[in-house]
Amino acid sequence: MTPRPIIEVRDLDVGYPGYRILDGIGFDVYPGEVFGILGGSGCGKSTTMKHMIGLLPLLGGSIKIAGTDISLARGEERVDLLRQIGVMYQQGALFGSMTLLENVRLPLDEHTHLTRHQRDMVALLRLRLVGLQGFERFMPSDISGGMRKRAAIARAMALEPRVVFLDEPAAGLDPITSAELDQLILRLAKTLGITFVMVTHELASIFDTNDRVILLDKKARGILAEGRPAELRDSPNPAVARFFRRNAEASP
């Protein structure tokens, strides 16, 4: 029996007031999936994610997360909804004046009534989950780019969200570090049951991590294809196959 989607996107117009990129797209994301939003530059990948996390108002359509419409939720209902999602931004967006522990603890400081000791313990646990035990007193400038991405994922998981959004997680990383980050994402999805929604164009990460993907297309102003990466690589649609074969050595 197919589970109920944890994210339901219906007839979504993607863009900004006065400027629309995509018309009426729709898709579902299921619990525990690593779901990819793919496409070329300027196709609306990151803008779609910004609508999904509530950073941009909807131009049209609806987005439901765990059954709640993000555009209709108000007050405590919206706060509760937003606590069910975490976000890792492309460059990590860690606060440079805070230690890793303080960065990861920040959502707990802002949104819980736990004691300081309890908040520290939760933050330490999150850092341990991403392999950063022993680095809690380090500043972001003292660690590598890959470690900063791991710390950002730890912060995104601070409030035990059901869904974590990742904006270009492999951007700026060397192939080995990127592969290690991919394995971390897979392990977290499997062991914790977290749903990951990943905006990316990196083929290696797509094939290694994504259960299903949608491929956005600026010219078509919509979803060009949806399915498993290996299936889309063999698509009869030349544009779809070309996207997934543009660097064949990166695929399995």
XYZ file of N, CA and C in Angstrom:
756
model
N 0.850 -1.205 0.000
C 0.000 0.000 0.000
C 0.883 1.252 0.000
N 0.651 2.152 -0.936
C 1.436 3.373 -1.037
C 1.138 4.301 0.136
N 2.178 4.760 0.851
C 1.929 5.662 1.978
C 1.428 7.016 1.504
N 0.818 7.739 2.412
C 0.371 9.091 2.078
C 1.590 9.995 1.920
N 1.603 10.845 0.905
C 2.743 11.753 0.727
C 2.930 12.647 1.948
N 4.176 12.925 2.280
C 4.439 13.884 3.345
C 4.450 15.307 2.786
N 4.713 15.427 1.467
C 4.636 16.719 0.780
C 3.768 16.546 -0.454
N 2.806 17.446 -0.622
C 1.923 17.427 -1.782
C 1.952 18.807 -2.438
N 2.455 18.870 -3.646
C 2.522 20.122 -4.405
C 1.513 20.027 -5.547
N 0.626 21.016 -5.614
C -0.432 20.982 -6.624
C -0.528 22.331 -7.346
N -0.484 22.279 -8.676
C -0.709 23.460 -9.533
C 0.123 24.658 -9.093
N 1.379 24.412 -8.735
C 2.231 25.468 -8.196
C 2.836 26.326 -9.308
N 2.576 27.625 -9.235
C 3.241 28.589 -10.103
C 4.494 29.065 -9.382
N 5.641 28.879 -10.004
C 6.925 29.176 -9.377
C 7.486 30.490 -9.913
N 7.912 31.356 -9.004
C 8.502 32.611 -9.422
C 8.346 33.673 -8.362
N 8.355 34.913 -8.824
C 8.256 36.073 -7.945
C 7.119 36.964 -8.445
N 6.612 37.836 -7.596
C 5.557 38.731 -8.068
C 5.974 39.462 -9.347
N 5.189 39.299 -10.396
C 5.498 39.934 -11.668
C 6.429 39.136 -12.566
N 6.929 37.988 -12.082
C 7.847 37.178 -12.896
C 7.643 35.709 -12.578
N 7.097 34.967 -13.517
C 6.807 33.554 -13.299
C 7.765 32.697 -14.109
N 8.326 31.677 -13.467
C 9.300 30.792 -14.103
C 8.637 29.504 -14.580
N 7.790 28.899 -13.713
C 7.143 27.626 -14.006
C 5.640 27.756 -13.809
N 4.894 27.041 -14.615
C 3.430 27.126 -14.573
C 2.810 25.823 -14.069
N 2.115 25.895 -12.948
C 1.241 24.825 -12.496
C 1.883 23.463 -12.323
N 3.053 23.382 -11.688
C 3.689 22.080 -11.499
C 3.085 21.355 -10.295
N 3.188 20.040 -10.311
C 2.673 19.243 -9.204
C 3.476 17.967 -9.028
N 3.700 17.573 -7.774
C 4.419 16.332 -7.478
C 4.214 15.982 -6.002
N 4.532 14.732 -5.664
C 4.444 14.250 -4.285
C 5.820 13.793 -3.816
N 6.047 13.920 -2.510
C 7.240 13.370 -1.872
C 6.766 12.468 -0.749
N 7.354 11.261 -0.666
C 6.889 10.278 0.307
C 7.837 10.182 1.496
N 7.320 9.769 2.659
C 8.145 9.688 3.875
C 9.387 8.821 3.672
N 10.520 9.324 4.133
C 11.757 8.567 4.072
C 12.490 8.624 2.760
N 11.935 9.314 1.766
C 12.595 9.435 0.465
C 13.734 10.452 0.506
N 14.697 10.237 -0.397
C 15.612 11.306 -0.782
C 15.154 11.730 -2.172
N 14.550 12.891 -2.243
C 13.852 13.356 -3.443
C 14.628 14.507 -4.052
N 14.880 14.432 -5.357
C 15.678 15.447 -6.019
C 14.867 16.391 -6.883
N 15.193 17.681 -6.808
C 14.644 18.694 -7.711
C 15.791 19.126 -8.606
N 15.709 18.762 -9.882
C 16.832 18.916 -10.807
C 16.495 19.885 -11.930
N 17.535 20.255 -12.652
C 17.332 21.101 -13.822
C 18.525 21.995 -14.061
N 18.541 22.620 -15.217
C 19.626 23.517 -15.570
C 19.538 24.844 -14.840
N 20.517 25.682 -15.074
C 20.572 26.992 -14.431
C 19.356 27.829 -14.827
N 18.739 28.462 -13.844
C 17.619 29.348 -14.100
C 16.288 28.674 -14.328
N 16.213 27.352 -14.060
C 14.958 26.631 -14.332
C 13.956 26.728 -13.188
N 14.369 27.268 -12.044
C 13.446 27.431 -10.927
C 13.625 26.442 -9.785
N 14.755 25.725 -9.748
C 14.982 24.725 -8.687
C 14.945 25.357 -7.295
N 15.827 26.318 -7.082
C 15.923 26.930 -5.757
C 14.676 27.750 -5.425
N 14.072 28.352 -6.446
C 12.848 29.118 -6.206
C 11.717 28.196 -5.766
N 11.633 27.016 -6.378
C 10.642 26.025 -5.960
C 10.847 25.663 -4.499
N 12.117 25.443 -4.116
C 12.395 25.107 -2.723
C 11.998 26.255 -1.796
N 12.243 27.496 -2.204
C 11.891 28.643 -1.364
C 10.382 28.723 -1.141
N 9.594 28.366 -2.154
C 8.145 28.284 -1.951
C 7.818 27.191 -0.940
N 8.506 26.044 -1.046
C 8.189 24.888 -0.201
C 8.524 25.113 1.265
N 9.524 25.955 1.545
C 9.893 26.205 2.945
C 9.290 27.502 3.473
N 8.451 28.149 2.664
C 7.739 29.328 3.139
C 8.495 30.636 3.032
N 9.629 30.655 2.321
C 10.389 31.891 2.178
C 9.793 32.823 1.135
N 9.101 32.239 0.147
C 8.452 33.029 -0.893
C 6.956 32.753 -0.895
N 6.125 33.786 -1.040
C 4.683 33.554 -1.123
C 4.334 32.829 -2.414
N 3.285 32.035 -2.373
C 2.863 31.297 -3.551
C 2.201 32.233 -4.558
N 2.523 32.051 -5.827
C 1.865 32.803 -6.886
C 0.557 32.133 -7.294
N 0.469 30.840 -7.016
C -0.725 30.068 -7.337
C -0.496 28.623 -6.972
N -1.577 27.911 -6.660
C -1.476 26.517 -6.282
C -1.343 26.335 -4.782
N -0.919 25.130 -4.379
C -0.827 24.834 -2.957
C 0.332 23.887 -2.673
N 0.837 23.978 -1.447
C 1.866 23.075 -0.945
C 1.427 22.612 0.435
N 1.277 21.320 0.602
C 0.942 20.758 1.904
C 2.123 19.950 2.422
N 2.460 20.186 3.667
C 3.481 19.412 4.351
C 2.835 18.758 5.554
N 2.893 17.427 5.594
C 2.246 16.651 6.656
C 0.765 17.024 6.778
N 0.130 17.278 5.615
C -1.300 17.538 5.579
C -1.710 18.977 5.809
N -0.768 19.854 6.124
C -1.079 21.259 6.399
C -0.637 22.135 5.235
N -1.540 22.980 4.744
C -1.236 23.888 3.639
C -0.363 25.024 4.157
N 0.849 25.133 3.613
C 1.813 26.095 4.134
C 1.356 27.541 3.915
N 0.561 27.773 2.885
C 0.131 29.146 2.612
C -1.069 29.561 3.451
N -1.784 28.596 4.018
C -2.969 28.900 4.817
C -2.700 28.870 6.323
N -1.614 28.238 6.720
C -1.317 28.099 8.148
C -0.968 29.455 8.751
N -1.532 29.727 9.905
C -1.305 30.986 10.603
C -0.981 30.723 12.069
N -0.317 31.681 12.694
C -0.071 31.607 14.128
C 0.665 30.344 14.548
N 0.160 29.718 15.608
C 0.813 28.535 16.151
C 0.849 27.386 15.150
N -0.190 27.299 14.304
C -0.205 26.230 13.313
C 0.968 26.382 12.352
N 1.267 27.601 11.946
C 2.398 27.821 11.036
C 3.722 27.552 11.744
N 3.825 27.975 13.001
C 5.046 27.712 13.769
C 5.278 26.209 13.894
N 4.214 25.468 14.217
C 4.316 24.015 14.339
C 4.723 23.383 13.016
N 4.173 23.898 11.914
C 4.503 23.368 10.596
C 5.974 23.608 10.272
N 6.452 24.824 10.494
C 7.825 25.160 10.155
C 8.829 24.409 11.034
N 8.402 24.004 12.229
C 9.281 23.206 13.084
C 9.443 21.789 12.556
N 8.583 21.395 11.638
C 8.690 20.053 11.056
C 9.640 19.997 9.871
N 10.204 21.156 9.517
C 11.160 21.175 8.404
C 12.466 21.806 8.857
N 13.548 21.336 8.256
C 14.864 21.921 8.465
C 15.453 22.262 7.113
N 16.398 23.203 7.093
C 16.974 23.660 5.825
C 18.486 23.773 5.936
N 19.171 23.217 4.949
C 20.606 23.442 4.803
C 20.811 24.260 3.535
N 21.291 25.496 3.704
C 21.495 26.375 2.555
C 22.816 26.050 1.862
N 22.947 26.519 0.633
C 24.035 26.099 -0.247
C 25.412 26.259 0.380
N 25.687 27.373 1.011
C 26.997 27.596 1.612
C 27.028 27.259 3.105
N 25.976 26.631 3.595
C 25.925 26.259 5.000
C 25.271 27.310 5.873
N 25.584 28.590 5.604
C 24.986 29.726 6.322
C 25.170 29.633 7.832
N 26.323 29.115 8.258
C 26.620 29.105 9.687
C 27.016 30.514 10.124
N 26.736 30.845 11.383
C 27.134 32.148 11.921
C 28.605 32.090 12.300
N 29.402 32.952 11.668
C 30.848 32.908 11.850
C 31.319 33.247 13.239
N 30.497 33.958 14.010
C 30.891 34.357 15.363
C 30.488 33.326 16.420
N 29.871 32.225 15.992
C 29.425 31.180 16.908
C 30.212 29.898 16.677
N 30.430 29.145 17.750
C 31.023 27.827 17.612
C 30.028 26.890 16.919
N 30.502 25.717 16.520
C 29.590 24.748 15.917
C 28.482 24.367 16.888
N 28.835 24.190 18.149
C 27.826 23.859 19.158
C 26.776 24.958 19.243
N 27.196 26.209 19.273
C 26.253 27.324 19.375
C 25.387 27.422 18.127
N 25.975 27.174 16.957
C 25.200 27.201 15.722
C 24.102 26.150 15.736
N 24.448 24.923 16.128
C 23.473 23.838 16.125
C 22.441 24.031 17.229
N 22.861 24.642 18.325
C 21.951 24.850 19.459
C 20.966 25.996 19.213
N 21.261 26.871 18.255
C 20.461 28.076 18.053
C 18.971 27.804 17.872
N 18.547 26.858 17.005
C 17.101 26.598 16.896
C 16.478 26.140 18.215
N 17.246 25.428 19.024
C 16.757 24.985 20.330
C 16.632 26.173 21.280
N 17.587 27.106 21.199
C 17.514 28.320 22.029
C 16.269 29.134 21.697
N 15.926 29.179 20.397
C 14.835 30.023 19.934
C 13.459 29.385 20.089
N 13.388 28.061 20.018
C 12.073 27.423 19.875
C 11.738 26.373 20.929
N 12.575 26.215 21.945
C 12.250 25.238 22.986
C 12.392 25.865 24.365
N 11.871 25.143 25.350
C 11.994 25.568 26.748
C 12.914 24.619 27.516
N 13.772 23.921 26.794
C 14.734 23.033 27.443
C 15.742 23.847 28.245
N 16.339 23.227 29.260
C 17.401 23.893 30.004
C 18.639 24.026 29.128
N 19.566 24.883 29.516
C 20.797 25.073 28.746
C 21.542 23.747 28.620
N 21.619 22.988 29.702
C 22.308 21.702 29.656
C 21.632 20.758 28.669
N 20.309 20.721 28.666
C 19.580 19.850 27.743
C 19.795 20.273 26.293
N 19.804 21.593 26.060
C 20.026 22.079 24.696
C 21.429 21.725 24.212
N 22.408 21.837 25.109
C 23.775 21.457 24.755
C 23.850 19.966 24.418
N 23.167 19.143 25.198
C 23.220 17.703 24.979
C 22.595 17.329 23.635
N 21.474 17.989 23.290
C 20.836 17.718 21.996
C 21.753 18.159 20.862
N 22.361 19.335 20.984
C 23.265 19.830 19.946
C 24.472 18.913 19.791
N 25.015 18.423 20.883
C 26.142 17.498 20.824
C 25.747 16.202 20.112
N 24.540 15.735 20.394
C 24.051 14.521 19.738
C 23.932 14.727 18.237
N 23.414 15.880 17.821
C 23.265 16.152 16.387
C 24.646 16.218 15.711
N 25.608 16.837 16.378
C 26.954 16.895 15.818
C 27.561 15.496 15.717
N 27.276 14.656 16.690
C 27.774 13.286 16.648
C 27.152 12.525 15.475
N 25.886 12.776 15.206
C 25.204 12.088 14.113
C 25.846 12.376 12.756
N 26.434 13.565 12.615
C 27.048 13.926 11.336
C 28.565 13.763 11.366
N 29.090 13.094 12.391
C 30.513 12.796 12.458
C 31.380 13.949 12.903
N 30.836 14.888 13.668
C 31.606 16.052 14.111
C 31.815 16.074 15.627
N 31.776 14.898 16.248
C 32.083 14.858 17.666
C 33.540 15.305 17.879
N 33.750 16.133 18.904
C 35.072 16.670 19.167
C 35.330 18.019 18.520
N 34.410 18.460 17.643
C 34.597 19.747 16.955
C 33.619 20.815 17.450
N 32.912 20.516 18.538
C 31.845 21.425 18.964
C 32.339 22.821 19.338
N 33.599 22.962 19.753
C 34.118 24.281 20.151
C 34.818 24.994 19.004
N 34.870 24.378 17.849
C 35.519 24.996 16.690
C 34.598 26.062 16.089
N 35.228 27.066 15.468
C 34.485 28.076 14.729
C 34.345 27.608 13.274
N 33.320 28.076 12.558
C 33.166 27.675 11.155
C 34.404 27.929 10.304
N 35.138 28.998 10.595
C 36.341 29.326 9.808
C 37.483 28.359 10.055
N 37.384 27.563 11.113
C 38.457 26.636 11.470
C 38.311 25.263 10.819
N 37.223 25.015 10.119
C 36.971 23.681 9.577
C 36.800 23.743 8.058
N 36.809 22.581 7.427
C 36.714 22.508 5.968
C 35.293 22.766 5.484
N 35.165 22.959 4.166
C 33.848 23.189 3.582
C 32.911 22.011 3.786
N 33.434 20.805 3.654
C 32.608 19.627 3.873
C 32.114 19.525 5.304
N 32.972 19.880 6.255
C 32.573 19.851 7.662
C 31.529 20.925 7.948
N 31.659 22.085 7.287
C 30.648 23.129 7.473
C 29.283 22.651 6.962
N 29.293 21.910 5.838
C 28.018 21.364 5.323
C 27.429 20.374 6.328
N 28.267 19.543 6.935
C 27.792 18.589 7.936
C 27.204 19.318 9.148
N 27.887 20.369 9.578
C 27.382 21.143 10.717
C 26.046 21.794 10.374
N 25.900 22.250 9.129
C 24.640 22.859 8.701
C 23.513 21.830 8.698
N 23.820 20.589 8.306
C 22.806 19.530 8.359
C 22.440 19.240 9.809
N 23.445 19.220 10.701
C 23.172 19.003 12.120
C 22.222 20.074 12.652
N 22.468 21.331 12.269
C 21.580 22.416 12.710
C 20.184 22.249 12.127
N 20.104 21.823 10.867
C 18.798 21.618 10.242
C 17.998 20.530 10.959
N 18.687 19.597 11.612
C 18.019 18.500 12.312
C 17.798 18.783 13.798
N 18.147 19.974 14.255
C 18.128 20.268 15.692
C 16.766 20.034 16.330
N 15.694 20.377 15.630
C 14.347 20.275 16.207
C 13.634 18.982 15.802
N 14.410 17.996 15.348
C 13.862 16.703 14.920
C 12.782 16.873 13.840
N 13.138 17.522 12.740
C 12.154 17.749 11.668
C 11.818 16.447 10.951
N 10.679 16.444 10.296
C 10.289 15.300 9.475
C 10.868 15.411 8.073
N 11.139 16.656 7.637
C 11.673 16.897 6.293
C 12.861 17.847 6.405
N 13.955 17.516 5.711
C 15.111 18.409 5.632
C 15.340 18.766 4.166
N 15.414 20.061 3.877
C 15.674 20.557 2.528
C 17.162 20.875 2.398
N 17.755 20.434 1.303
C 19.179 20.642 1.042
C 19.335 21.403 -0.268
N 19.938 22.589 -0.197
C 20.138 23.393 -1.404
C 21.559 23.195 -1.903
N 21.712 22.460 -3.003
C 23.013 22.178 -3.622
C 24.042 21.723 -2.580
N 23.790 20.610 -1.901
C 24.701 20.181 -0.828
C 26.117 19.892 -1.297
N 26.300 19.459 -2.555
C 27.638 19.109 -3.036
C 28.389 20.292 -3.629
N 27.746 21.456 -3.721
C 28.379 22.613 -4.366
C 29.685 22.983 -3.668
N 30.755 23.122 -4.449
C 32.033 23.555 -3.918
C 32.862 22.471 -3.262
N 32.396 21.229 -3.284
C 33.134 20.138 -2.631
C 33.880 19.303 -3.663
N 34.997 18.739 -3.249
C 35.722 17.817 -4.119
C 34.948 16.499 -4.190
N 35.220 15.658 -5.197
C 34.434 14.432 -5.378
C 34.423 13.505 -4.171
N 35.544 13.366 -3.477
C 35.590 12.465 -2.324
C 34.732 13.000 -1.188
N 34.856 14.281 -0.884
C 34.058 14.885 0.189
C 32.579 14.855 -0.166
N 32.273 15.110 -1.439
C 30.877 15.063 -1.884
C 30.299 13.672 -1.706
N 31.065 12.635 -2.058
C 30.593 11.253 -1.908
C 30.370 10.914 -0.436
N 31.240 11.414 0.433
C 31.077 11.171 1.875
C 29.799 11.847 2.389
N 29.516 13.047 1.885
C 28.297 13.741 2.285
C 27.069 12.992 1.786
N 27.141 12.458 0.573
C 26.035 11.658 0.032
C 25.748 10.462 0.934
N 26.782 9.782 1.371
C 26.601 8.614 2.238
C 25.999 9.006 3.576
N 26.377 10.172 4.087
C 25.787 10.662 5.335
C 24.293 10.884 5.158
N 23.901 11.519 4.067
C 22.487 11.788 3.806
C 21.705 10.479 3.718
N 22.247 9.507 3.012
C 21.579 8.214 2.902
C 21.439 7.536 4.257
N 22.500 7.610 5.070
C 22.453 6.975 6.394
C 21.406 7.637 7.286
N 21.347 8.954 7.254
C 20.369 9.660 8.073
C 18.941 9.348 7.632
N 18.739 9.286 6.310
C 17.404 8.958 5.806
C 16.987 7.562 6.246
N 17.925 6.626 6.197
C 17.617 5.236 6.521
C 17.447 5.012 8.010
N 18.351 5.566 8.821
C 18.332 5.281 10.253
C 17.327 6.133 11.021
N 17.112 7.365 10.574
C 16.217 8.269 11.301
C 14.862 8.434 10.632
N 14.730 7.934 9.394
C 13.459 8.072 8.691
C 13.157 9.482 8.239
N 14.185 10.326 8.147
C 13.993 11.708 7.700
C 13.783 11.726 6.186
N 12.886 12.570 5.729
C 12.694 12.798 4.298
C 13.607 13.938 3.872
N 14.386 13.728 2.833
C 15.264 14.775 2.315
C 14.761 15.226 0.950
N 14.689 16.541 0.767
C 14.386 17.128 -0.538
C 15.634 17.899 -0.952
N 16.248 17.467 -2.047
C 17.556 17.973 -2.447
C 17.476 18.716 -3.776
N 17.893 19.975 -3.768
C 18.055 20.731 -5.007
C 19.494 20.539 -5.470
N 19.686 19.992 -6.659
C 21.044 19.718 -7.119
C 21.088 19.578 -8.633
N 22.296 19.669 -9.171
C 22.520 19.342 -10.577
C 23.713 18.411 -10.709
N 24.268 17.950 -9.562
C 25.444 17.084 -9.554
C 25.042 15.643 -9.860
N 25.499 15.116 -10.991
C 25.085 13.789 -11.412
C 25.470 12.707 -10.414
N 26.676 12.755 -9.884
C 27.107 11.713 -8.952
C 26.180 11.641 -7.751
N 25.833 12.796 -7.197
C 24.934 12.829 -6.049
C 23.532 12.347 -6.426
N 23.091 12.719 -7.616
C 21.755 12.315 -8.060
C 21.649 10.796 -8.109
N 22.620 10.145 -8.747
C 22.557 8.696 -8.885
C 22.827 7.982 -7.565
N 23.651 8.572 -6.708
C 24.017 7.907 -5.456
C 22.965 8.057 -4.358
N 22.177 9.126 -4.395
C 21.309 9.400 -3.249
C 19.818 9.437 -3.567
N 19.433 9.918 -4.742
C 18.023 10.225 -4.979
C 17.196 8.984 -5.292
N 16.134 8.776 -4.527
C 15.184 7.702 -4.828
C 14.359 8.068 -6.063
N 13.854 9.295 -6.078
C 13.082 9.802 -7.215
C 13.458 11.251 -7.430
N 13.198 11.730 -8.645
C 13.527 13.110 -8.971
C 12.457 13.696 -9.883
N 12.428 15.023 -9.920
C 11.727 15.727 -10.991
C 12.761 16.571 -11.715
N 12.612 16.652 -13.031
C 13.513 17.454 -13.855
C 12.743 18.655 -14.374
N 13.127 19.834 -13.915
C 12.465 21.071 -14.326
C 13.096 21.605 -15.609
N 12.287 22.281 -16.396
C 12.775 22.809 -17.661
C 12.251 24.229 -17.860
N 13.166 25.159 -18.049
C 12.793 26.569 -18.189
C 11.997 26.817 -19.458
N 12.397 26.164 -20.550
C 11.720 26.379 -21.824
C 10.293 25.835 -21.786
N 10.132 24.654 -21.191
C 8.805 24.041 -21.086
C 7.981 24.667 -19.966
N 8.654 25.433 -19.085
C 7.997 26.084 -17.941
C 7.266 25.063 -17.059
N 7.907 23.918 -16.891
C 7.276 22.886 -16.079
C 8.197 21.721 -15.821
N 7.599 20.594 -15.426
C 8.343 19.366 -15.150
C 8.501 18.588 -16.453
N 9.739 18.369 -16.845
C 10.019 17.658 -18.079
C 9.926 16.144 -17.881
N 10.299 15.673 -16.673
C 10.263 14.236 -16.399
C 10.244 14.014 -14.895
N 9.747 12.843 -14.488
C 9.713 12.452 -13.085
C 9.942 10.959 -12.990
N 10.740 10.530 -12.018
C 10.973 9.104 -11.844
C 12.308 8.835 -11.184
N 12.753 7.572 -11.256
C 14.056 7.192 -10.711
C 15.157 7.645 -11.667
N 16.289 8.109 -11.125
C 17.354 8.611 -12.001
C 17.787 7.628 -13.085
N 17.956 6.352 -12.723
C 18.404 5.364 -13.715
C 17.393 5.200 -14.839
N 16.109 5.329 -14.504
C 15.071 5.219 -15.526
C 15.106 6.429 -16.456
N 15.291 7.596 -15.881
C 15.293 8.808 -16.702
C 16.542 8.906 -17.572
N 17.615 8.312 -17.112
C 18.834 8.285 -17.932
C 18.583 7.582 -19.265
N 17.679 6.612 -19.251
C 17.361 5.858 -20.463
C 16.073 6.339 -21.129
N 15.664 7.563 -20.808
C 14.413 8.100 -21.344
C 14.482 8.254 -22.870
N 13.355 7.994 -23.558
C 13.308 8.231 -25.005
C 13.289 9.720 -25.352
N 13.020 10.558 -24.365
C 13.041 12.006 -24.582
C 14.495 12.470 -24.641
N 14.964 12.976 -25.762
C 16.380 13.349 -25.902
C 16.837 14.372 -24.872
N 15.986 15.330 -24.532
C 16.373 16.365 -23.579
C 16.599 15.781 -22.189
N 15.751 14.818 -21.817
C 15.890 14.170 -20.512
C 17.146 13.314 -20.486
N 17.318 12.472 -21.503
C 18.493 11.601 -21.568
C 19.782 12.419 -21.599
N 19.755 13.552 -22.304
C 20.946 14.393 -22.407
C 21.345 14.944 -21.042
N 20.361 15.339 -20.220
C 20.678 15.851 -18.891
C 21.385 14.787 -18.058
N 20.899 13.549 -18.108
C 21.438 12.484 -17.267
C 22.676 11.812 -17.854
N 22.998 12.116 -19.112
C 24.170 11.511 -19.734
C 25.246 12.541 -20.071
N 25.105 13.763 -19.560
C 26.040 14.804 -19.957
C 27.452 14.548 -19.417
N 27.545 13.636 -18.450
C 28.871 13.305 -17.891
C 28.818 11.832 -17.510
N 28.797 10.972 -18.525
C 28.476 9.567 -18.351
C 29.328 8.860 -17.319
N 30.543 9.289 -17.143
C 31.407 8.590 -16.191
C 30.953 8.784 -14.751
N 30.080 9.786 -14.506
C 29.598 10.004 -13.135
C 28.493 9.054 -12.755
N 27.843 8.412 -13.762
C 26.742 7.510 -13.485
C 27.269 6.111 -13.193
N 26.397 5.216 -12.583
C 26.864 3.882 -12.218
C 27.279 3.091 -13.444
